[in-house]
């Protein structure tokens, strides 16, 4: 199967998944307790005013009409209006999306930079102190809840030693790019330093579990590859050990690692809710929590749909990267 046919097939499957998510998200509003009209109206409102507001929101329409009006707006980017602010949901979600993407990508970079070298070191130093240290780190990283880790990092590194800020995002990466395109290099460098200073602790918090997972996966994959016949053959040919490990064994090890990285990147986008709440990071996670507290269903639905779309796109990209890493992997 060619790459174009593969992408078309995966895209159709992704559309089906997104449709399922939209349907489930839409249905959750009707099985959850409470009335969306209560968000806009006081408890002692006149019944006629209440009925008028419900009619304006379309909540008195049959369920299938409400579903059609909702799902027909999604392809054109119309996710409705916020019940609280009466502003377009799409604009609110897209305004928060860059912060979540920055945090998810930064956490992924932290995990890759630390985990792959650590996993290779653990595999090539088996039953040595480096291997035991990497194993302990993996167990601790997988077992540590990220909300607890975030609070501990704030207490120790922010409060006690004042090394990092406790919260907020004074500048985003898009702002840094804007400064660069305007020719303000000094301000862009200062902005990048401020951005890096503020994102360090949230990225470490969100990426610790990811780091531990990739470390264990890299270690087990390297151990498996180093025991293969082709590795012994390359060594018998007199190739340097560094070339054997990093050009041949590591490349084959990266196939399942890339799969996990792609899946976890999509998970990080949706799983940043707790981390964003701990560090007051103004992303989709904070928006989701605020919309739940305010019972702002349109904003909550729009946020979950965007997360689902991001997850599907990342999975399609990961599948497409298979053939580049290993040409023997066929598209199916």
XYZ file of C-alpha atoms in Angstrom:
332
model
C 0.000 0.000 0.000
C 1.328 3.440 -0.940
C 1.778 6.253 1.561
C -1.102 8.267 0.104
C -3.541 5.347 0.365
C -2.306 4.631 3.866
C -2.919 8.238 4.952
C -6.395 8.217 3.415
C -7.242 4.978 5.213
C -5.944 6.242 8.564
C -7.727 9.569 8.082
C -11.062 7.827 7.499
C -10.510 5.727 10.612
C -9.608 8.881 12.526
C -12.804 10.612 11.372
C -14.814 7.677 12.698
C -13.046 7.945 16.066
C -13.649 11.702 16.210
C -17.323 11.180 15.369
C -17.568 8.712 18.253
C -15.948 11.179 20.641
C -18.299 13.972 19.527
C -21.307 11.713 20.074
C -20.178 10.624 23.543
C -19.309 14.178 24.586
C -22.694 15.405 23.367
C -24.508 12.673 25.281
C -22.694 13.368 28.541
C -24.528 16.675 28.871
C -27.884 14.916 29.050
C -26.921 12.233 31.557
C -25.168 14.673 33.901
C -27.175 16.223 36.740
C -28.183 19.862 36.552
C -29.618 22.195 33.952
C -27.419 24.401 31.726
C -29.971 27.171 32.144
C -29.034 27.373 35.826
C -25.654 28.756 34.781
C -27.268 31.836 33.289
C -30.268 32.343 35.565
C -30.727 32.911 39.295
C -32.788 30.352 41.233
C -35.763 32.704 41.712
C -36.119 33.708 38.052
C -39.576 34.035 36.564
C -40.683 30.815 34.818
C -41.491 32.694 31.620
C -38.007 34.205 31.485
C -36.544 30.793 32.146
C -38.564 29.240 29.313
C -37.487 32.041 26.971
C -33.784 31.490 27.749
C -34.137 27.733 27.272
C -35.770 28.349 23.889
C -32.984 30.764 22.859
C -30.380 28.132 23.732
C -32.297 25.492 21.770
C -32.592 23.250 24.820
C -36.295 22.709 24.203
C -35.660 21.138 20.801
C -35.810 17.358 20.317
C -32.591 15.522 21.030
C -31.901 14.590 17.406
C -32.239 18.230 16.304
C -29.838 19.399 19.018
C -27.401 16.658 17.983
C -27.584 17.611 14.319
C -27.098 21.307 15.028
C -24.105 20.495 17.213
C -22.370 17.996 14.958
C -23.004 19.987 11.768
C -21.117 22.942 13.207
C -17.994 20.977 14.152
C -16.559 20.560 10.599
C -16.693 24.336 10.046
C -15.227 25.140 13.453
C -18.491 26.246 15.052
C -18.520 24.787 18.557
C -21.211 27.091 19.865
C -21.128 29.884 22.432
C -19.956 29.760 26.022
C -22.834 29.758 28.492
C -20.880 31.996 30.852
C -19.140 34.550 28.632
C -21.358 34.229 25.507
C -18.215 34.220 23.365
C -17.385 31.661 20.632
C -16.070 28.414 22.089
C -13.686 27.907 19.175
C -11.877 31.171 19.906
C -11.546 30.353 23.603
C -10.226 26.845 22.957
C -7.748 27.923 20.279
C -6.480 30.689 22.564
C -5.583 28.089 25.220
C -4.299 25.384 22.861
C -0.762 26.816 22.307
C 0.021 26.708 26.028
C -0.991 23.045 26.268
C 0.954 22.125 23.135
C 4.036 23.884 24.490
C 3.786 21.973 27.760
C 3.189 18.600 26.074
C 6.045 19.068 23.586
C 8.409 20.333 26.307
C 7.578 17.297 28.459
C 8.207 15.026 25.464
C 11.570 16.669 24.771
C 12.571 16.235 28.425
C 11.580 12.564 28.271
C 13.429 11.845 25.014
C 16.603 13.664 25.987
C 16.829 11.831 29.314
C 15.191 8.465 28.682
C 16.818 7.188 25.490
C 20.449 7.756 26.603
C 19.578 6.409 30.040
C 17.930 3.304 28.588
C 20.889 2.647 26.291
C 23.314 3.122 29.178
C 21.295 0.738 31.336
C 21.230 -1.933 28.609
C 24.942 -1.672 27.804
C 25.905 -1.646 31.512
C 23.690 -4.512 32.566
C 23.951 -5.569 36.235
C 26.186 -2.594 36.958
C 25.458 0.425 39.184
C 24.282 2.480 36.181
C 21.743 -0.222 35.329
C 20.467 -0.426 38.899
C 20.227 3.358 39.111
C 18.225 3.567 35.875
C 15.913 0.786 37.068
C 15.254 2.539 40.375
C 14.627 5.817 38.554
C 12.125 4.096 36.256
C 10.228 2.509 39.130
C 10.089 5.769 41.083
C 9.097 7.788 38.026
C 6.248 5.440 37.085
C 5.004 5.228 40.678
C 5.056 8.949 41.506
C 1.760 10.848 40.975
C 2.412 13.962 38.923
C 0.287 16.211 41.138
C 2.381 15.246 44.184
C 5.608 15.684 42.253
C 4.496 19.113 41.071
C 3.694 20.257 44.595
C 7.023 18.928 45.901
C 8.967 20.702 43.147
C 7.197 23.955 43.961
C 7.900 23.611 47.690
C 11.562 22.691 47.273
C 12.774 24.501 44.156
C 10.421 27.481 44.143
C 9.616 28.236 47.766
C 12.733 27.013 49.571
C 15.447 27.841 47.027
C 13.620 30.364 44.804
C 15.096 28.812 41.653
C 11.935 28.684 39.564
C 8.587 30.492 39.542
C 5.603 28.751 41.065
C 3.115 29.431 38.277
C 1.958 31.489 35.284
C 3.113 31.831 31.674
C 4.153 35.447 31.039
C 5.099 34.768 27.416
C 4.340 32.010 24.973
C 6.431 30.536 22.214
C 4.247 32.295 19.668
C 5.173 35.600 21.313
C 8.856 34.728 21.006
C 8.416 33.966 17.307
C 6.630 37.279 16.913
C 9.555 39.116 18.455
C 11.967 37.313 16.134
C 9.968 38.111 13.019
C 9.805 41.756 14.033
C 13.613 41.869 14.277
C 13.749 42.346 18.051
C 16.431 39.730 18.742
C 17.372 40.865 22.265
C 13.758 40.843 23.426
C 13.261 37.412 21.808
C 16.260 35.993 23.676
C 15.014 37.447 26.965
C 11.535 36.120 26.225
C 12.874 32.643 25.504
C 14.760 32.652 28.806
C 11.595 33.696 30.656
C 9.547 31.047 28.852
C 12.128 28.348 29.610
C 12.294 29.421 33.261
C 8.532 29.145 33.697
C 8.000 25.901 31.758
C 10.818 23.872 33.345
C 8.957 22.620 36.426
C 5.657 21.878 34.652
C 7.522 20.024 31.884
C 9.474 17.931 34.397
C 6.289 17.170 36.329
C 4.331 16.112 33.254
C 7.240 14.271 31.639
C 8.550 12.231 34.586
C 6.223 9.271 34.069
C 6.861 9.483 30.333
C 10.622 9.516 30.936
C 10.485 6.443 33.151
C 8.317 4.584 30.641
C 10.613 5.274 27.676
C 13.683 4.390 29.758
C 12.312 0.937 30.520
C 11.160 0.427 26.941
C 14.531 1.498 25.510
C 16.407 -0.747 27.913
C 14.330 -3.829 27.129
C 14.459 -3.128 23.393
C 18.238 -2.656 23.397
C 18.765 -5.848 25.373
C 16.638 -7.732 22.862
C 18.430 -6.254 19.841
C 21.920 -6.765 21.268
C 21.178 -10.461 21.494
C 20.109 -10.778 17.855
C 22.141 -12.643 15.240
C 22.765 -9.582 13.059
C 24.462 -7.810 15.997
C 26.835 -10.727 16.489
C 27.501 -10.699 12.727
C 28.376 -6.991 12.714
C 30.712 -7.507 15.645
C 32.333 -10.450 13.865
C 32.993 -8.169 10.890
C 35.007 -5.913 13.159
C 32.650 -2.926 13.286
C 33.249 -0.578 16.232
C 31.003 -1.248 19.222
C 29.666 2.296 19.127
C 28.520 1.786 15.531
C 26.947 -1.559 16.390
C 25.004 -0.098 19.296
C 23.843 3.231 17.952
C 23.496 2.681 14.200
C 22.099 -0.833 14.157
C 20.712 -1.901 17.537
C 19.322 1.475 18.626
C 17.653 2.146 15.278
C 15.646 -1.067 15.490
C 14.887 -0.351 19.142
C 13.345 2.998 18.222
C 10.393 1.436 16.374
C 8.321 0.631 19.508
C 9.757 3.714 21.227
C 8.380 5.985 18.503
C 5.009 4.295 18.880
C 4.929 5.009 22.604
C 6.194 8.566 22.098
C 3.404 9.278 19.647
C 0.705 7.729 21.800
C 1.976 9.418 24.939
C 2.216 12.802 23.216
C -1.489 12.592 22.496
C -2.063 11.456 26.065
C 0.017 14.329 27.415
C -2.137 16.847 25.555
C -5.221 15.513 27.293
C -3.490 14.535 30.529
C -2.003 17.931 31.307
C -5.113 18.899 33.271
C -3.658 18.214 36.717
C -0.244 19.660 35.920
C -1.784 22.833 34.534
C -3.941 23.148 37.641
C -0.942 22.763 39.970
C 1.142 25.369 38.140
C -1.736 27.636 37.015
C -0.615 27.038 33.437
C -3.191 28.732 31.175
C -3.871 25.842 28.814
C -6.697 23.512 27.882
C -6.458 21.681 31.196
C -7.189 24.847 33.146
C -9.984 25.699 30.717
C -11.537 22.240 31.182
C -11.450 22.508 34.978
C -12.947 26.004 34.931
C -15.691 24.927 32.520
C -16.559 21.947 34.746
C -16.784 24.165 37.815
C -18.944 26.673 35.933
C -20.983 23.938 34.204
C -20.108 25.586 30.898
C -20.906 22.596 28.697
C -20.130 24.096 25.286
C -16.582 25.001 26.381
C -16.058 21.578 27.924
C -17.337 19.824 24.792
C -15.169 21.946 22.508
C -12.054 21.319 24.600
C -12.562 17.546 24.607
C -13.154 17.499 20.850
C -9.915 19.416 20.204
C -8.009 16.989 22.440
C -9.489 14.037 20.534
C -8.553 15.559 17.171
C -4.986 16.136 18.395
C -4.722 12.557 19.601
C -5.912 11.178 16.250
C -3.545 13.388 14.243
C -0.562 12.369 16.363
C -1.394 8.682 15.889
C -1.609 9.082 12.113
C 1.758 10.841 12.087
C 3.371 8.103 14.179
C 2.076 5.388 11.865
C 3.443 7.275 8.860
C 6.894 7.494 10.469
C 7.236 3.698 10.685
C 8.572 3.242 7.186
C 11.165 5.967 7.657
C 12.597 4.320 10.756
C 12.383 0.796 9.348
C 11.684 0.324 5.611
C 10.698 -3.277 6.325
C 7.523 -2.050 8.047
C 4.782 -2.061 5.415
C 1.749 0.217 5.342
C -1.408 -1.720 5.992
